[in-house]
Amino acid sequence: MLSSMEKSIAELRETFKNGGTKSISWRKSQLKALLQLINQNEDSIFKALDQDLGKSPVESYRDEVGVLKKSVTYTLSCLEKWVAPKKAEVPLLFFPAKAEVMPQPLGVVLIFSSWNFPFTLALDPLIGAISAGNTVLLKPSDLAPACMSFLVETIPKYLDNKAVKVLAGGADIGERLLQLKWDKIFFTGSPRVGRLVMAAAAKHLTPVTLELGGKSPAIVDTLSTTPSKAKVTAKRIVGGKWGPCTGQACIAIDYVLVEEKLASTLIELLKKTIKRFYGENIKSLKNISRIVNKHQFQRLVNLLKDPNVADSIVYGGSVDEEKLVIEPTILLDPPLDSEIMSEEIFGPLLPIITLKNIEESIDFINSKSNPLVIYAFTEDDTFKKRILSETSSGTVTFNDSMVQFLCDSLPFGGVGQSGFGRYHGKYSFDTFSHEKSIMHRGFYPEIEPRYPPWTDFKLLFLKLAYQFDYFGLILLLLGFKRS
Amino acid sequence: MASEVEKKAVFDIDSAKEVVQELRASFVAGKTKDYEWRRTQLKAMLKMMDENEPQIVAALRDDLSKPELESSIYEIAMLKNSCKLALKKMKHWVMPEKAKTSLATFPSSAEIVSEPLGVVLVISAWNYPLLLSLDPVIGAIAAGNAIVLKPSEISPATASLLAKLVANYMDSSCIKVVEGAVPETTALLEQKWDKIMYTGNGRIGRIVMAAAAKHLTPVVLELGGKCPVIVDSGINLQVATRRIIAGKWGCNNGQACISPDYIITTKDYAVELVDSFKCELERFYGKNPLESKDLSRVVNSNHFARLLKLLDEDKVSSKIVYGGERDKSNLKIAPTILLDVPQDSLIMNEEIFGPLLPIITIDKVEDSFDLINSGTKPLAVYMFTNNKKLKEKFVEKVSAGGLVINDTTVHLAEPTLPFGGVGDSGMGAYHGKFSFDTFSHKKAVLYRSFAGDAPLRYPPYTNGKLRLLKALLGGSILGIIRALMGWSKA
């Protein structure tokens, strides 16, 4: 007796097998329907995001709705190009032959999304999976329950139910899904759960993409350039920390590295900017999300419990447990072995670590595991080159924060502990495709030396052939070469 | 002397840890990233093969009774080509790739930079012990990594030779060969690698991936499966037959992941096909193929017993139409063809990896597509036909790592095609630039300037900002102008 979950998946497999998701017109119709879904339900989406995370409509549009609309539109305009087979060069030796690589859907894919960008992280991978011709089961995070409900209720009204399904539920549902066989699993979340997903996938040899996190640092070297650049730097740091879901983002700035003589300048600029953006204090806090739930709230509060850490607070620190709010908080040089400096913060606490010389930031970053992003505010070209060649991260962004997310032509993904695999733009299509090699050969001419019985002549012929030494081959055939 | 012997005796978890630590130190010191170092190593590998061809051929003969031609061409020549290609193209491969930027991030410039992953583990197989060990290593070196190579213990002569040669010719502080069997491999798998590439079977593939999961290590698994050959009528039967033979018995006597495993043809054509095989097989291997020097032997007694089990199953042994002879002492089985074995027989339910070729018959050629798609996805599928429509349908419908029309196995030699599986036949791909890519991290880099800092990104959030944001993300210049004018009114 199959459970309803297994029946759903069987239906997805049947739909895929019958070619229901193969045609470009089907894929385009689904993408257009998704666009309609977003356009016609913008207000409900804003409402759900406000309910789950306290996001303002502008933040929601900038980070979720707008990103998705752009992604669907871009995919629709490029899909025909992406689906077309790519020719591959064939050496003369194989003449006449034709070689190409043809992308094919993987089959039935499973997408796990996270709670902090509950729409973007669910639907952006979905766009990739549909564009590549797969059937999909989407499992949104139950830690953003209003958004999850919205997806469960609304997606069936717009998309093909036989090919795209949404399943509500918590970790137990996730575990059950992982027991089954998928053709691909796409996971966004923490490294801890990433390990469990990959271990489960290993049982079925299912390929996975893991979009994880880490401590994404911001190196700050532009405070002594001009006052206006220093101001913009501060704005971009503030915007890159508290702007996205009050720091609860894999690409949010986790901590800052700056030279000690410039630390106070930076802190003053940050304070001014924070007050202007978010209000004077916790009571008048606005334009900022809240902490998602009590568990995360407690975790963040605990980071500040260490007295040495608490002592290093230079701004903020107030919390409101009822409203699940922690005001933007800056710390100056908390102890490097404290939890706040060893775990991904994922919240509105910003440690500033001072160095004698900004170049030391490279070793500092390398002492930790590879982050998803390194942000570097610097105009020193030599330093930029050093950062690029001496550190490793998913992405490097110079002189800004967050915006690399909007670049469809840049692969978005991690390396090392921040994950593997990538998406956005064509990379989304590729990540849900198998690139099938195809070689077309003719029956003529025949190369006799391919076949036994083996002789010295055949050996020499093949050696020359494999070196693509066509001239040598001619000499051999004319009898001018001997072994 | 005694302590040296002691040290060599056990390669355990601690030894594995030490090896990784040493390689990581070399990597962090930047040794392998250096472009000249990469070139030197690849040149050293070429020299290694040039200067040791007879020893390599002898080791392969020891391990597999591989005919000299197969060793020279399918192992050594292919490897040398791969090395030369990397040497020639590496300067292009290491260059950053420019990426387009859109209005949403204006002004900015973007590129994708290839960087090495770090310390990688290559576990290879016994059937092409040189090629499957060093071809991935070429990619790993070109991409700038430090490497541990673990060759298969089932081809011990080649493994030893590799260990000796690599130590003599290449930089041991960055490239090491670890010999051993299950305990040594397990010790290696416990360590944290930046990438693992495994060539072998699905059962071990699962173990490798599960071990990699503990450290979030990405993997490439080059596995196998049953590679079918579809044979249509109306073709040059002789050429087709010879090409199938070359791909089956000519490739390590069927012990190759891309060897044709079984044939699907129509009931009407089967007899002609069988006759053609009989004719060409005799032409290639003589009347006593057990004595032919042009066939590898079955690698060891385990596999020999396994193959006999497939052959001697009751419902199968009666279906032999050619061959079936065996020589246990020399581990040889003659090229054997079977006709219409039952679908539920052992031979039709596991990868054969040997000199037995079942032929399955169906009514219409098109039926073969569904038959193949009903099983697990193979590494390769081959089809012989002159029917254009059938070719198109084949390419579209059949899912496999790679497809070849009117030949077998040759796509392996084509470095512009990614070589890898899908589903049960594996994940990831390599050869040519794909090898370089598979051992690289493609780092996205975005350069922004301080000019043009749009206040609309920042709070306080207003409706005007919302309108402008919508226009900006929507990418239409007109929309942006409109919103800007509207906003400035507000």
PDB file of C-alpha atoms in Angstrom, chain B residues 144-289:
ATOM      1  CA  GLY B 144      46.593  23.043  -9.974  1.00  0.00           C
ATOM      2  CA  ASN B 145      45.760  20.477  -7.303  1.00  0.00           C
ATOM      3  CA  ALA B 146      47.796  18.189  -5.065  1.00  0.00           C
ATOM      4  CA  ILE B 147      46.890  14.571  -5.664  1.00  0.00           C
ATOM      5  CA  VAL B 148      46.727  11.135  -4.136  1.00  0.00           C
ATOM      6  CA  LEU B 149      46.272   8.319  -6.623  1.00  0.00           C
ATOM      7  CA  LYS B 150      44.985   5.002  -5.360  1.00  0.00           C
ATOM      8  CA  PRO B 151      45.327   2.412  -8.166  1.00  0.00           C
ATOM      9  CA  SER B 152      43.425  -0.853  -7.991  1.00  0.00           C
ATOM     10  CA  GLU B 153      44.980  -3.789  -6.180  1.00  0.00           C
ATOM     11  CA  ILE B 154      43.371  -6.129  -8.696  1.00  0.00           C
ATOM     12  CA  SER B 155      46.007  -4.999 -11.206  1.00  0.00           C
ATOM     13  CA  PRO B 156      48.976  -5.129  -8.808  1.00  0.00           C
ATOM     14  CA  ALA B 157      51.850  -5.092 -11.304  1.00  0.00           C
ATOM     15  CA  THR B 158      50.601  -1.874 -12.855  1.00  0.00           C
ATOM     16  CA  ALA B 159      49.878  -0.374  -9.433  1.00  0.00           C
ATOM     17  CA  SER B 160      53.443  -1.071  -8.281  1.00  0.00           C
ATOM     18  CA  LEU B 161      54.900   0.248 -11.487  1.00  0.00           C
ATOM     19  CA  LEU B 162      52.833   3.423 -11.197  1.00  0.00           C
ATOM     20  CA  ALA B 163      53.977   3.940  -7.632  1.00  0.00           C
ATOM     21  CA  LYS B 164      57.589   3.554  -8.651  1.00  0.00           C
ATOM     22  CA  LEU B 165      57.412   5.693 -11.784  1.00  0.00           C
ATOM     23  CA  VAL B 166      55.397   8.526 -10.250  1.00  0.00           C
ATOM     24  CA  ALA B 167      57.852   8.695  -7.349  1.00  0.00           C
ATOM     25  CA  ASN B 168      60.770   8.841  -9.785  1.00  0.00           C
ATOM     26  CA  TYR B 169      59.421  11.269 -12.331  1.00  0.00           C
ATOM     27  CA  MET B 170      56.956  13.518 -10.547  1.00  0.00           C
ATOM     28  CA  ASP B 171      56.972  15.824  -7.541  1.00  0.00           C
ATOM     29  CA  SER B 172      56.326  13.535  -4.563  1.00  0.00           C
ATOM     30  CA  SER B 173      55.603  16.397  -2.265  1.00  0.00           C
ATOM     31  CA  CYS B 174      52.479  17.070  -4.290  1.00  0.00           C
ATOM     32  CA  ILE B 175      51.588  13.842  -6.087  1.00  0.00           C
ATOM     33  CA  LYS B 176      51.568  10.516  -4.308  1.00  0.00           C
ATOM     34  CA  VAL B 177      50.530   6.997  -5.145  1.00  0.00           C
ATOM     35  CA  VAL B 178      49.107   4.896  -2.325  1.00  0.00           C
ATOM     36  CA  GLU B 179      48.940   1.190  -3.011  1.00  0.00           C
ATOM     37  CA  GLY B 180      46.660  -1.153  -1.169  1.00  0.00           C
ATOM     38  CA  ALA B 181      43.258  -2.731  -0.978  1.00  0.00           C
ATOM     39  CA  VAL B 182      40.119  -2.188   1.104  1.00  0.00           C
ATOM     40  CA  PRO B 183      41.761  -1.147   4.409  1.00  0.00           C
ATOM     41  CA  GLU B 184      44.013   1.395   2.716  1.00  0.00           C
ATOM     42  CA  THR B 185      41.170   2.777   0.626  1.00  0.00           C
ATOM     43  CA  THR B 186      38.989   3.039   3.714  1.00  0.00           C
ATOM     44  CA  ALA B 187      41.733   4.915   5.553  1.00  0.00           C
ATOM     45  CA  LEU B 188      41.991   7.326   2.660  1.00  0.00           C
ATOM     46  CA  LEU B 189      38.207   7.794   2.458  1.00  0.00           C
ATOM     47  CA  GLU B 190      38.080   8.834   6.120  1.00  0.00           C
ATOM     48  CA  GLN B 191      40.154  11.919   5.344  1.00  0.00           C
ATOM     49  CA  LYS B 192      38.866  15.257   4.182  1.00  0.00           C
ATOM     50  CA  TRP B 193      39.449  15.782   0.459  1.00  0.00           C
ATOM     51  CA  ASP B 194      38.502  18.687  -1.733  1.00  0.00           C
ATOM     52  CA  LYS B 195      37.314  16.325  -4.448  1.00  0.00           C
ATOM     53  CA  ILE B 196      37.171  12.592  -4.973  1.00  0.00           C
ATOM     54  CA  MET B 197      37.073  10.929  -8.354  1.00  0.00           C
ATOM     55  CA  TYR B 198      36.197   7.263  -8.395  1.00  0.00           C
ATOM     56  CA  THR B 199      36.101   4.884 -11.362  1.00  0.00           C
ATOM     57  CA  GLY B 200      34.543   1.513 -10.695  1.00  0.00           C
ATOM     58  CA  ASN B 201      31.245  -0.089  -9.778  1.00  0.00           C
ATOM     59  CA  GLY B 202      28.061   1.247  -8.244  1.00  0.00           C
ATOM     60  CA  ARG B 203      28.371  -0.591  -4.969  1.00  0.00           C
ATOM     61  CA  ILE B 204      31.698   1.024  -4.105  1.00  0.00           C
ATOM     62  CA  GLY B 205      30.516   4.270  -5.687  1.00  0.00           C
ATOM     63  CA  ARG B 206      27.861   4.492  -2.997  1.00  0.00           C
ATOM     64  CA  ILE B 207      30.452   3.896  -0.291  1.00  0.00           C
ATOM     65  CA  VAL B 208      32.717   6.588  -1.717  1.00  0.00           C
ATOM     66  CA  MET B 209      29.872   9.123  -1.896  1.00  0.00           C
ATOM     67  CA  ALA B 210      28.708   8.315   1.620  1.00  0.00           C
ATOM     68  CA  ALA B 211      32.252   8.834   2.943  1.00  0.00           C
ATOM     69  CA  ALA B 212      32.524  12.089   0.977  1.00  0.00           C
ATOM     70  CA  ALA B 213      29.216  13.287   2.450  1.00  0.00           C
ATOM     71  CA  LYS B 214      30.786  13.433   5.926  1.00  0.00           C
ATOM     72  CA  HIS B 215      33.136  16.164   4.738  1.00  0.00           C
ATOM     73  CA  LEU B 216      30.847  17.725   2.110  1.00  0.00           C
ATOM     74  CA  THR B 217      33.365  16.650  -0.517  1.00  0.00           C
ATOM     75  CA  PRO B 218      32.105  16.809  -4.120  1.00  0.00           C
ATOM     76  CA  VAL B 219      32.593  13.610  -6.116  1.00  0.00           C
ATOM     77  CA  VAL B 220      32.849  12.375  -9.669  1.00  0.00           C
ATOM     78  CA  LEU B 221      31.719   8.789 -10.055  1.00  0.00           C
ATOM     79  CA  GLU B 222      32.538   7.026 -13.302  1.00  0.00           C
ATOM     80  CA  LEU B 223      30.529   3.853 -12.983  1.00  0.00           C
ATOM     81  CA  GLY B 224      29.169   1.325 -15.443  1.00  0.00           C
ATOM     82  CA  GLY B 225      26.064  -0.448 -16.461  1.00  0.00           C
ATOM     83  CA  LYS B 226      24.859  -2.545 -19.348  1.00  0.00           C
ATOM     84  CA  CYS B 227      25.760  -0.721 -22.568  1.00  0.00           C
ATOM     85  CA  PRO B 228      23.375  -1.988 -25.253  1.00  0.00           C
ATOM     86  CA  VAL B 229      23.897  -1.994 -29.008  1.00  0.00           C
ATOM     87  CA  ILE B 230      20.837  -1.612 -31.208  1.00  0.00           C
ATOM     88  CA  VAL B 231      21.319  -3.163 -34.642  1.00  0.00           C
ATOM     89  CA  ASP B 232      18.907  -2.170 -37.391  1.00  0.00           C
ATOM     90  CA  SER B 233      18.727  -3.852 -40.779  1.00  0.00           C
ATOM     91  CA  GLY B 234      19.744  -2.181 -44.031  1.00  0.00           C
ATOM     92  CA  ILE B 235      23.253  -1.382 -42.852  1.00  0.00           C
ATOM     93  CA  ASN B 236      26.731  -2.460 -43.822  1.00  0.00           C
ATOM     94  CA  LEU B 237      26.572  -5.533 -41.622  1.00  0.00           C
ATOM     95  CA  GLN B 238      30.215  -6.443 -41.930  1.00  0.00           C
ATOM     96  CA  VAL B 239      31.453  -3.060 -40.794  1.00  0.00           C
ATOM     97  CA  ALA B 240      28.927  -2.956 -37.983  1.00  0.00           C
ATOM     98  CA  THR B 241      29.898  -6.408 -36.770  1.00  0.00           C
ATOM     99  CA  ARG B 242      33.584  -5.590 -36.822  1.00  0.00           C
ATOM    100  CA  ARG B 243      33.034  -2.381 -34.918  1.00  0.00           C
ATOM    101  CA  ILE B 244      31.039  -4.212 -32.281  1.00  0.00           C
ATOM    102  CA  ILE B 245      33.742  -6.847 -31.993  1.00  0.00           C
ATOM    103  CA  ALA B 246      36.410  -4.132 -31.690  1.00  0.00           C
ATOM    104  CA  GLY B 247      34.428  -2.493 -28.915  1.00  0.00           C
ATOM    105  CA  LYS B 248      33.663  -5.741 -27.120  1.00  0.00           C
ATOM    106  CA  TRP B 249      36.492  -8.244 -27.341  1.00  0.00           C
ATOM    107  CA  GLY B 250      38.953  -5.702 -28.643  1.00  0.00           C
ATOM    108  CA  CYS B 251      38.593  -3.697 -25.431  1.00  0.00           C
ATOM    109  CA  ASN B 252      40.192  -5.800 -22.747  1.00  0.00           C
ATOM    110  CA  ASN B 253      38.013  -8.729 -23.806  1.00  0.00           C
ATOM    111  CA  GLY B 254      34.755  -7.029 -22.852  1.00  0.00           C
ATOM    112  CA  GLN B 255      36.049  -5.878 -19.477  1.00  0.00           C
ATOM    113  CA  ALA B 256      35.488  -2.174 -20.113  1.00  0.00           C
ATOM    114  CA  CYS B 257      32.783   0.140 -18.829  1.00  0.00           C
ATOM    115  CA  ILE B 258      31.885   1.198 -22.355  1.00  0.00           C
ATOM    116  CA  SER B 259      32.075  -2.217 -23.964  1.00  0.00           C
ATOM    117  CA  PRO B 260      28.937  -3.293 -25.760  1.00  0.00           C
ATOM    118  CA  ASP B 261      27.241  -5.440 -23.110  1.00  0.00           C
ATOM    119  CA  TYR B 262      24.383  -6.903 -25.149  1.00  0.00           C
ATOM    120  CA  ILE B 263      22.714  -6.495 -28.529  1.00  0.00           C
ATOM    121  CA  ILE B 264      19.117  -5.720 -29.402  1.00  0.00           C
ATOM    122  CA  THR B 265      18.030  -6.512 -32.916  1.00  0.00           C
ATOM    123  CA  THR B 266      14.879  -7.550 -34.750  1.00  0.00           C
ATOM    124  CA  LYS B 267      13.768 -11.173 -34.877  1.00  0.00           C
ATOM    125  CA  ASP B 268      14.121 -11.052 -38.651  1.00  0.00           C
ATOM    126  CA  TYR B 269      17.693  -9.849 -38.618  1.00  0.00           C
ATOM    127  CA  ALA B 270      19.086 -11.948 -35.805  1.00  0.00           C
ATOM    128  CA  VAL B 271      20.233 -14.912 -37.846  1.00  0.00           C
ATOM    129  CA  GLU B 272      22.113 -12.762 -40.330  1.00  0.00           C
ATOM    130  CA  LEU B 273      23.737 -10.909 -37.477  1.00  0.00           C
ATOM    131  CA  VAL B 274      24.844 -14.084 -35.735  1.00  0.00           C
ATOM    132  CA  ASP B 275      26.343 -15.396 -38.968  1.00  0.00           C
ATOM    133  CA  SER B 276      28.210 -12.175 -39.501  1.00  0.00           C
ATOM    134  CA  PHE B 277      29.628 -12.394 -36.000  1.00  0.00           C
ATOM    135  CA  LYS B 278      30.749 -15.979 -36.502  1.00  0.00           C
ATOM    136  CA  CYS B 279      32.511 -15.009 -39.686  1.00  0.00           C
ATOM    137  CA  GLU B 280      34.290 -11.934 -38.369  1.00  0.00           C
ATOM    138  CA  LEU B 281      35.189 -13.459 -35.018  1.00  0.00           C
ATOM    139  CA  GLU B 282      36.939 -16.288 -36.730  1.00  0.00           C
ATOM    140  CA  ARG B 283      38.680 -13.878 -39.053  1.00  0.00           C
ATOM    141  CA  PHE B 284      39.956 -11.890 -36.075  1.00  0.00           C
ATOM    142  CA  TYR B 285      40.719 -14.548 -33.520  1.00  0.00           C
ATOM    143  CA  GLY B 286      41.079 -17.741 -35.507  1.00  0.00           C
ATOM    144  CA  LYS B 287      39.432 -21.102 -35.039  1.00  0.00           C
ATOM    145  CA  ASN B 288      40.847 -21.466 -31.527  1.00  0.00           C
ATOM    146  CA  PRO B 289      40.249 -18.127 -29.894  1.00  0.00           C
TER     147      PRO B 289
END
